[in-house]
GROMACS .gro file of N, CA and C in nm:
model
  327
    1MET      N    1   3.223   0.426  -0.315
    1MET     CA    2   3.226   0.609  -0.295
    1MET      C    3   3.067   0.582  -0.204
    2PRO      N    4   3.132   0.664  -0.085
    2PRO     CA    5   2.983   0.698  -0.030
    2PRO      C    6   2.837   0.786  -0.071
    3GLY      N    7   2.749   0.767  -0.095
    3GLY     CA    8   2.647   0.809  -0.117
    3GLY      C    9   2.591   0.755  -0.269
    4GLN      N   10   2.699   0.679  -0.271
    4GLN     CA   11   2.683   0.624  -0.459
    4GLN      C   12   2.561   0.525  -0.463
    5ASN      N   13   2.483   0.522  -0.570
    5ASN     CA   14   2.398   0.394  -0.545
    5ASN      C   15   2.425   0.341  -0.710
    6ASP      N   16   2.420   0.196  -0.727
    6ASP     CA   17   2.421   0.156  -0.889
    6ASP      C   18   2.231   0.158  -0.932
    7PHE      N   19   2.228   0.153  -1.078
    7PHE     CA   20   2.083   0.158  -1.127
    7PHE      C   21   2.146   0.085  -1.275
    8LEU      N   22   2.033  -0.008  -1.281
    8LEU     CA   23   2.014  -0.083  -1.384
    8LEU      C   24   1.908   0.021  -1.458
    9VAL      N   25   1.915  -0.005  -1.598
    9VAL     CA   26   1.851   0.098  -1.738
    9VAL      C   27   1.845  -0.027  -1.805
   10HIS      N   28   1.701  -0.023  -1.861
   10HIS     CA   29   1.634  -0.089  -1.966
   10HIS      C   30   1.561   0.035  -2.087
   11LEU      N   31   1.676   0.053  -2.192
   11LEU     CA   32   1.581   0.156  -2.271
   11LEU      C   33   1.543   0.056  -2.412
   12PRO      N   34   1.392   0.060  -2.410
   12PRO     CA   35   1.362  -0.082  -2.539
   12PRO      C   36   1.416   0.081  -2.667
   13ASP      N   37   1.433   0.041  -2.793
   13ASP     CA   38   1.438   0.114  -2.914
   13ASP      C   39   1.299   0.164  -2.936
   14LYS      N   40   1.192   0.241  -3.027
   14LYS     CA   41   1.145   0.254  -3.129
   14LYS      C   42   1.143   0.166  -3.226
   15PRO      N   43   1.011   0.154  -3.273
   15PRO     CA   44   1.045   0.059  -3.430
   15PRO      C   45   1.035   0.156  -3.491
   16ASP      N   46   1.180   0.064  -3.626
   16ASP     CA   47   1.236   0.136  -3.733
   16ASP      C   48   1.312   0.240  -3.688
   17MET      N   49   1.423   0.227  -3.594
   17MET     CA   50   1.453   0.337  -3.555
   17MET      C   51   1.615   0.269  -3.563
   18LEU      N   52   1.654   0.114  -3.686
   18LEU     CA   53   1.753   0.142  -3.682
   18LEU      C   54   1.852   0.202  -3.746
   19ALA      N   55   1.809   0.272  -3.845
   19ALA     CA   56   1.914   0.360  -3.912
   19ALA      C   57   1.973   0.450  -3.823
   20THR      N   58   1.876   0.566  -3.784
   20THR     CA   59   1.888   0.649  -3.701
   20THR      C   60   1.988   0.618  -3.589
   21ARG      N   61   1.919   0.492  -3.536
   21ARG     CA   62   2.029   0.458  -3.447
   21ARG      C   63   2.181   0.402  -3.445
   22MET      N   64   2.214   0.412  -3.568
   22MET     CA   65   2.354   0.321  -3.637
   22MET      C   66   2.438   0.469  -3.689
   23SER      N   67   2.331   0.588  -3.734
   23SER     CA   68   2.356   0.697  -3.709
   23SER      C   69   2.429   0.757  -3.610
   24GLN      N   70   2.362   0.725  -3.501
   24GLN     CA   71   2.412   0.790  -3.390
   24GLN      C   72   2.535   0.730  -3.284
   25ILE      N   73   2.571   0.633  -3.312
   25ILE     CA   74   2.649   0.565  -3.240
   25ILE      C   75   2.789   0.597  -3.250
   26ALA      N   76   2.839   0.668  -3.318
   26ALA     CA   77   2.976   0.741  -3.315
   26ALA      C   78   2.898   0.907  -3.182
   27ALA      N   79   2.784   0.948  -3.164
   27ALA     CA   80   2.781   1.043  -3.078
   27ALA      C   81   2.760   0.988  -2.948
   28HIS      N   82   2.701   0.914  -2.994
   28HIS     CA   83   2.665   0.806  -2.857
   28HIS      C   84   2.768   0.790  -2.746
   29LEU      N   85   2.850   0.714  -2.862
   29LEU     CA   86   3.026   0.665  -2.749
   29LEU      C   87   3.064   0.810  -2.722
   30SER      N   88   3.068   0.894  -2.792
   30SER     CA   89   3.141   1.006  -2.755
   30SER      C   90   3.071   1.083  -2.604
   31HIS      N   91   2.922   1.059  -2.652
   31HIS     CA   92   2.895   1.096  -2.494
   31HIS      C   93   2.895   1.041  -2.362
   32ASN      N   94   2.891   0.883  -2.374
   32ASN     CA   95   2.922   0.834  -2.274
   32ASN      C   96   3.064   0.795  -2.216
   33LYS      N   97   3.180   0.857  -2.328
   33LYS     CA   98   3.296   0.843  -2.213
   33LYS      C   99   3.333   0.947  -2.107
   34PRO      N  100   3.300   1.032  -2.105
   34PRO     CA  101   3.356   1.097  -1.991
   34PRO      C  102   3.229   1.013  -1.859
   35LEU      N  103   3.149   0.995  -1.909
   35LEU     CA  104   3.079   0.925  -1.780
   35LEU      C  105   3.144   0.815  -1.757
   36LEU      N  106   3.186   0.690  -1.856
   36LEU     CA  107   3.242   0.600  -1.783
   36LEU      C  108   3.363   0.652  -1.766
   37GLU      N  109   3.465   0.767  -1.745
   37GLU     CA  110   3.639   0.749  -1.684
   37GLU      C  111   3.518   0.812  -1.585
   38ALA      N  112   3.462   0.921  -1.555
   38ALA     CA  113   3.441   0.925  -1.436
   38ALA      C  114   3.427   0.821  -1.328
   39GLY      N  115   3.314   0.728  -1.365
   39GLY     CA  116   3.304   0.615  -1.335
   39GLY      C  117   3.125   0.626  -1.312
   40SER      N  118   3.062   0.715  -1.364
   40SER     CA  119   2.905   0.739  -1.363
   40SER      C  120   2.832   0.601  -1.420
   41LEU      N  121   2.890   0.587  -1.513
   41LEU     CA  122   2.880   0.478  -1.579
   41LEU      C  123   2.922   0.338  -1.564
   42ILE      N  124   2.894   0.226  -1.556
   42ILE     CA  125   2.949   0.147  -1.543
   42ILE      C  126   2.990   0.050  -1.640
   43LEU      N  127   2.863  -0.006  -1.710
   43LEU     CA  128   2.873  -0.065  -1.839
   43LEU      C  129   2.726  -0.040  -1.968
   44SER      N  130   2.774  -0.050  -2.050
   44SER     CA  131   2.631  -0.039  -2.161
   44SER      C  132   2.668  -0.110  -2.298
   45GLY      N  133   2.584  -0.169  -2.373
   45GLY     CA  134   2.556  -0.242  -2.455
   45GLY      C  135   2.397  -0.217  -2.501
   46PRO      N  136   2.405  -0.291  -2.610
   46PRO     CA  137   2.269  -0.302  -2.674
   46PRO      C  138   2.202  -0.458  -2.621
   47THR      N  139   2.050  -0.464  -2.592
   47THR     CA  140   2.001  -0.590  -2.664
   47THR      C  141   1.953  -0.620  -2.745
   48LEU      N  142   1.927  -0.768  -2.766
   48LEU     CA  143   1.900  -0.779  -2.895
   48LEU      C  144   1.802  -0.933  -2.896
   49THR      N  145   1.773  -0.992  -2.994
   49THR     CA  146   1.639  -1.031  -3.029
   49THR      C  147   1.714  -1.191  -2.999
   50GLY      N  148   1.879  -1.199  -3.034
   50GLY     CA  149   1.943  -1.317  -3.047
   50GLY      C  150   2.008  -1.277  -3.102
   51HIS      N  151   2.170  -1.394  -3.075
   51HIS     CA  152   2.271  -1.383  -3.104
   51HIS      C  153   2.298  -1.471  -3.300
   52PRO      N  154   2.326  -1.346  -3.397
   52PRO     CA  155   2.361  -1.427  -3.513
   52PRO      C  156   2.434  -1.528  -3.495
   53SER      N  157   2.421  -1.608  -3.618
   53SER     CA  158   2.477  -1.719  -3.634
   53SER      C  159   2.582  -1.712  -3.697
   54ASP      N  160   2.546  -1.608  -3.828
   54ASP     CA  161   2.677  -1.553  -3.902
   54ASP      C  162   2.748  -1.422  -3.871
   55PRO      N  163   2.829  -1.447  -3.811
   55PRO     CA  164   2.902  -1.301  -3.720
   55PRO      C  165   2.952  -1.216  -3.832
   56THR      N  166   2.886  -1.251  -3.992
   56THR     CA  167   2.900  -1.116  -4.088
   56THR      C  168   2.763  -1.007  -4.060
   57GLN      N  169   2.636  -1.103  -4.009
   57GLN     CA  170   2.526  -0.976  -4.008
   57GLN      C  171   2.566  -0.925  -3.915
   58GLY      N  172   2.457  -0.827  -3.928
   58GLY     CA  173   2.417  -0.681  -3.830
   58GLY      C  174   2.325  -0.734  -3.704
   59LEU      N  175   2.360  -0.706  -3.557
   59LEU     CA  176   2.286  -0.768  -3.483
   59LEU      C  177   2.183  -0.684  -3.470
   60PRO      N  178   2.104  -0.791  -3.429
   60PRO     CA  179   1.954  -0.766  -3.399
   60PRO      C  180   1.905  -0.710  -3.293
   61ILE      N  181   1.949  -0.537  -3.289
   61ILE     CA  182   1.925  -0.464  -3.191
   61ILE      C  183   1.745  -0.422  -3.159
   62THR      N  184   1.763  -0.445  -3.032
   62THR     CA  185   1.620  -0.414  -2.980
   62THR      C  186   1.670  -0.263  -2.864
   63GLY      N  187   1.745  -0.228  -2.829
   63GLY     CA  188   1.744  -0.168  -2.707
   63GLY      C  189   1.917  -0.145  -2.669
   64SER      N  190   1.861  -0.085  -2.523
   64SER     CA  191   2.025  -0.082  -2.456
   64SER      C  192   1.977  -0.116  -2.326
   65VAL      N  193   2.090  -0.185  -2.238
   65VAL     CA  194   2.138  -0.157  -2.099
   65VAL      C  195   2.222  -0.077  -2.058
   66LEU      N  196   2.180  -0.028  -1.952
   66LEU     CA  197   2.313   0.023  -1.872
   66LEU      C  198   2.310   0.023  -1.787
   67ILE      N  199   2.425   0.040  -1.671
   67ILE     CA  200   2.465   0.075  -1.561
   67ILE      C  201   2.465   0.149  -1.494
   68PHE      N  202   2.441   0.273  -1.415
   68PHE     CA  203   2.455   0.368  -1.377
   68PHE      C  204   2.543   0.376  -1.219
   69ARG      N  205   2.650   0.422  -1.182
   69ARG     CA  206   2.647   0.458  -1.116
   69ARG      C  207   2.655   0.561  -1.036
   70THR      N  208   2.559   0.618  -0.952
   70THR     CA  209   2.551   0.789  -0.911
   70THR      C  210   2.457   0.794  -0.789
   71GLY      N  211   2.475   0.919  -0.750
   71GLY     CA  212   2.366   0.930  -0.628
   71GLY      C  213   2.195   0.944  -0.639
   72THR      N  214   2.125   0.934  -0.733
   72THR     CA  215   2.013   0.932  -0.717
   72THR      C  216   1.943   0.851  -0.881
   73ALA      N  217   1.870   0.831  -0.921
   73ALA     CA  218   1.758   0.827  -1.014
   73ALA      C  219   1.727   0.938  -1.114
   74GLU      N  220   1.676   0.999  -1.019
   74GLU     CA  221   1.724   1.138  -1.108
   74GLU      C  222   1.863   1.162  -1.165
   75GLU      N  223   1.957   1.197  -1.120
   75GLU     CA  224   2.015   1.189  -1.161
   75GLU      C  225   2.064   1.107  -1.332
   76VAL      N  226   2.040   0.981  -1.295
   76VAL     CA  227   2.050   0.864  -1.438
   76VAL      C  228   1.964   0.923  -1.556
   77TRP      N  229   1.824   0.941  -1.505
   77TRP     CA  230   1.730   1.024  -1.607
   77TRP      C  231   1.789   1.136  -1.698
   78GLU      N  232   1.886   1.206  -1.587
   78GLU     CA  233   1.915   1.320  -1.651
   78GLU      C  234   2.047   1.298  -1.770
   79MET      N  235   2.130   1.184  -1.755
   79MET     CA  236   2.199   1.186  -1.833
   79MET      C  237   2.170   1.106  -1.897
   80LEU      N  238   2.027   1.032  -1.908
   80LEU     CA  239   1.989   0.968  -2.046
   80LEU      C  240   1.937   1.065  -2.131
   81ALA      N  241   1.860   1.107  -2.062
   81ALA     CA  242   1.794   1.294  -2.125
   81ALA      C  243   1.910   1.364  -2.246
   82ALA      N  244   2.048   1.412  -2.182
   82ALA     CA  245   2.117   1.388  -2.251
   82ALA      C  246   2.196   1.360  -2.397
   83ASP      N  247   2.184   1.183  -2.432
   83ASP     CA  248   2.228   1.103  -2.465
   83ASP      C  249   2.152   1.093  -2.615
   84PRO      N  250   2.263   1.143  -2.702
   84PRO     CA  251   2.216   1.140  -2.883
   84PRO      C  252   2.129   1.048  -2.874
   85LEU      N  253   2.083   0.925  -2.835
   85LEU     CA  254   1.984   0.800  -2.860
   85LEU      C  255   1.852   0.844  -2.799
   86ALA      N  256   1.868   0.920  -2.716
   86ALA     CA  257   1.716   1.007  -2.668
   86ALA      C  258   1.672   1.119  -2.720
   87LYS      N  259   1.769   1.203  -2.756
   87LYS     CA  260   1.744   1.320  -2.836
   87LYS      C  261   1.713   1.298  -2.941
   88THR      N  262   1.719   1.234  -3.019
   88THR     CA  263   1.653   1.167  -3.161
   88THR      C  264   1.611   1.116  -3.156
   89GLY      N  265   1.559   1.049  -3.025
   89GLY     CA  266   1.433   0.974  -3.058
   89GLY      C  267   1.450   0.786  -3.054
   90VAL      N  268   1.545   0.751  -3.113
   90VAL     CA  269   1.612   0.588  -3.045
   90VAL      C  270   1.533   0.552  -2.971
   91TRP      N  271   1.567   0.547  -2.884
   91TRP     CA  272   1.510   0.518  -2.732
   91TRP      C  273   1.372   0.540  -2.713
   92ASP      N  274   1.269   0.427  -2.666
   92ASP     CA  275   1.076   0.494  -2.578
   92ASP      C  276   1.075   0.516  -2.468
   93MET      N  277   1.151   0.710  -2.448
   93MET     CA  278   1.156   0.729  -2.299
   93MET      C  279   1.064   0.663  -2.213
   94GLU      N  280   0.940   0.667  -2.268
   94GLU     CA  281   0.845   0.626  -2.209
   94GLU      C  282   0.792   0.479  -2.143
   95LYS      N  283   0.851   0.409  -2.218
   95LYS     CA  284   0.906   0.236  -2.116
   95LYS      C  285   1.038   0.231  -2.085
   96ALA      N  286   1.140   0.317  -2.105
   96ALA     CA  287   1.220   0.326  -2.022
   96ALA      C  288   1.231   0.294  -1.863
   97THR      N  289   1.316   0.196  -1.790
   97THR     CA  290   1.328   0.148  -1.701
   97THR      C  291   1.440   0.215  -1.637
   98VAL      N  292   1.438   0.271  -1.472
   98VAL     CA  293   1.543   0.235  -1.408
   98VAL      C  294   1.517   0.243  -1.296
   99THR      N  295   1.610   0.098  -1.270
   99THR     CA  296   1.598   0.043  -1.150
   99THR      C  297   1.690  -0.011  -1.041
  100PRO      N  298   1.668   0.071  -0.929
  100PRO     CA  299   1.806   0.038  -0.828
  100PRO      C  300   1.839  -0.088  -0.836
  101TYR      N  301   2.003  -0.108  -0.828
  101TYR     CA  302   2.024  -0.233  -0.852
  101TYR      C  303   2.172  -0.235  -0.720
  102ARG      N  304   2.212  -0.365  -0.676
  102ARG     CA  305   2.300  -0.413  -0.642
  102ARG      C  306   2.359  -0.560  -0.694
  103CYS      N  307   2.512  -0.543  -0.791
  103CYS     CA  308   2.580  -0.635  -0.767
  103CYS      C  309   2.577  -0.727  -0.685
  104GLY      N  310   2.542  -0.863  -0.654
  104GLY     CA  311   2.598  -0.943  -0.552
  104GLY      C  312   2.707  -1.021  -0.589
  105LEU      N  313   2.778  -1.076  -0.714
  105LEU     CA  314   2.846  -1.129  -0.776
  105LEU      C  315   2.919  -1.082  -0.946
  106TRP      N  316   3.031  -1.101  -0.944
  106TRP     CA  317   3.070  -1.064  -1.020
  106TRP      C  318   3.233  -1.108  -1.096
  107LYS      N  319   3.258  -1.017  -1.212
  107LYS     CA  320   3.380  -1.134  -1.266
  107LYS      C  321   3.408  -1.047  -1.355
  108PRO      N  322   3.535  -0.957  -1.351
  108PRO     CA  323   3.605  -0.886  -1.381
  108PRO      C  324   3.600  -0.976  -1.568
  109TYR      N  325   3.644  -0.930  -1.672
  109TYR     CA  326   3.707  -0.961  -1.839
  109TYR      C  327   3.856  -0.954  -1.787
   0.00000   0.00000   0.00000
């Protein structure tokens, strides 16, 4: 789309926020579904300290990574601020980064 730019977002979690994060997952997914359907959110997922060897273990989550496609970085910050993980203080917004990004190679699943 003309006038659209991609942005790579990294949002570290604040310490000791895993329980709050898990309590907000349904609201977080509901918030992001319309953004995904509209094409503003391209991908989203948690960052980890590592992949657990035991699949029954919980994920060692440290934050989130997202890719947005929108006009400006300011629009990205507005969408992030409205997310339940930001509103409940899970994400450390002072350490968050929104970086202009352009995909060079991509292979769909």
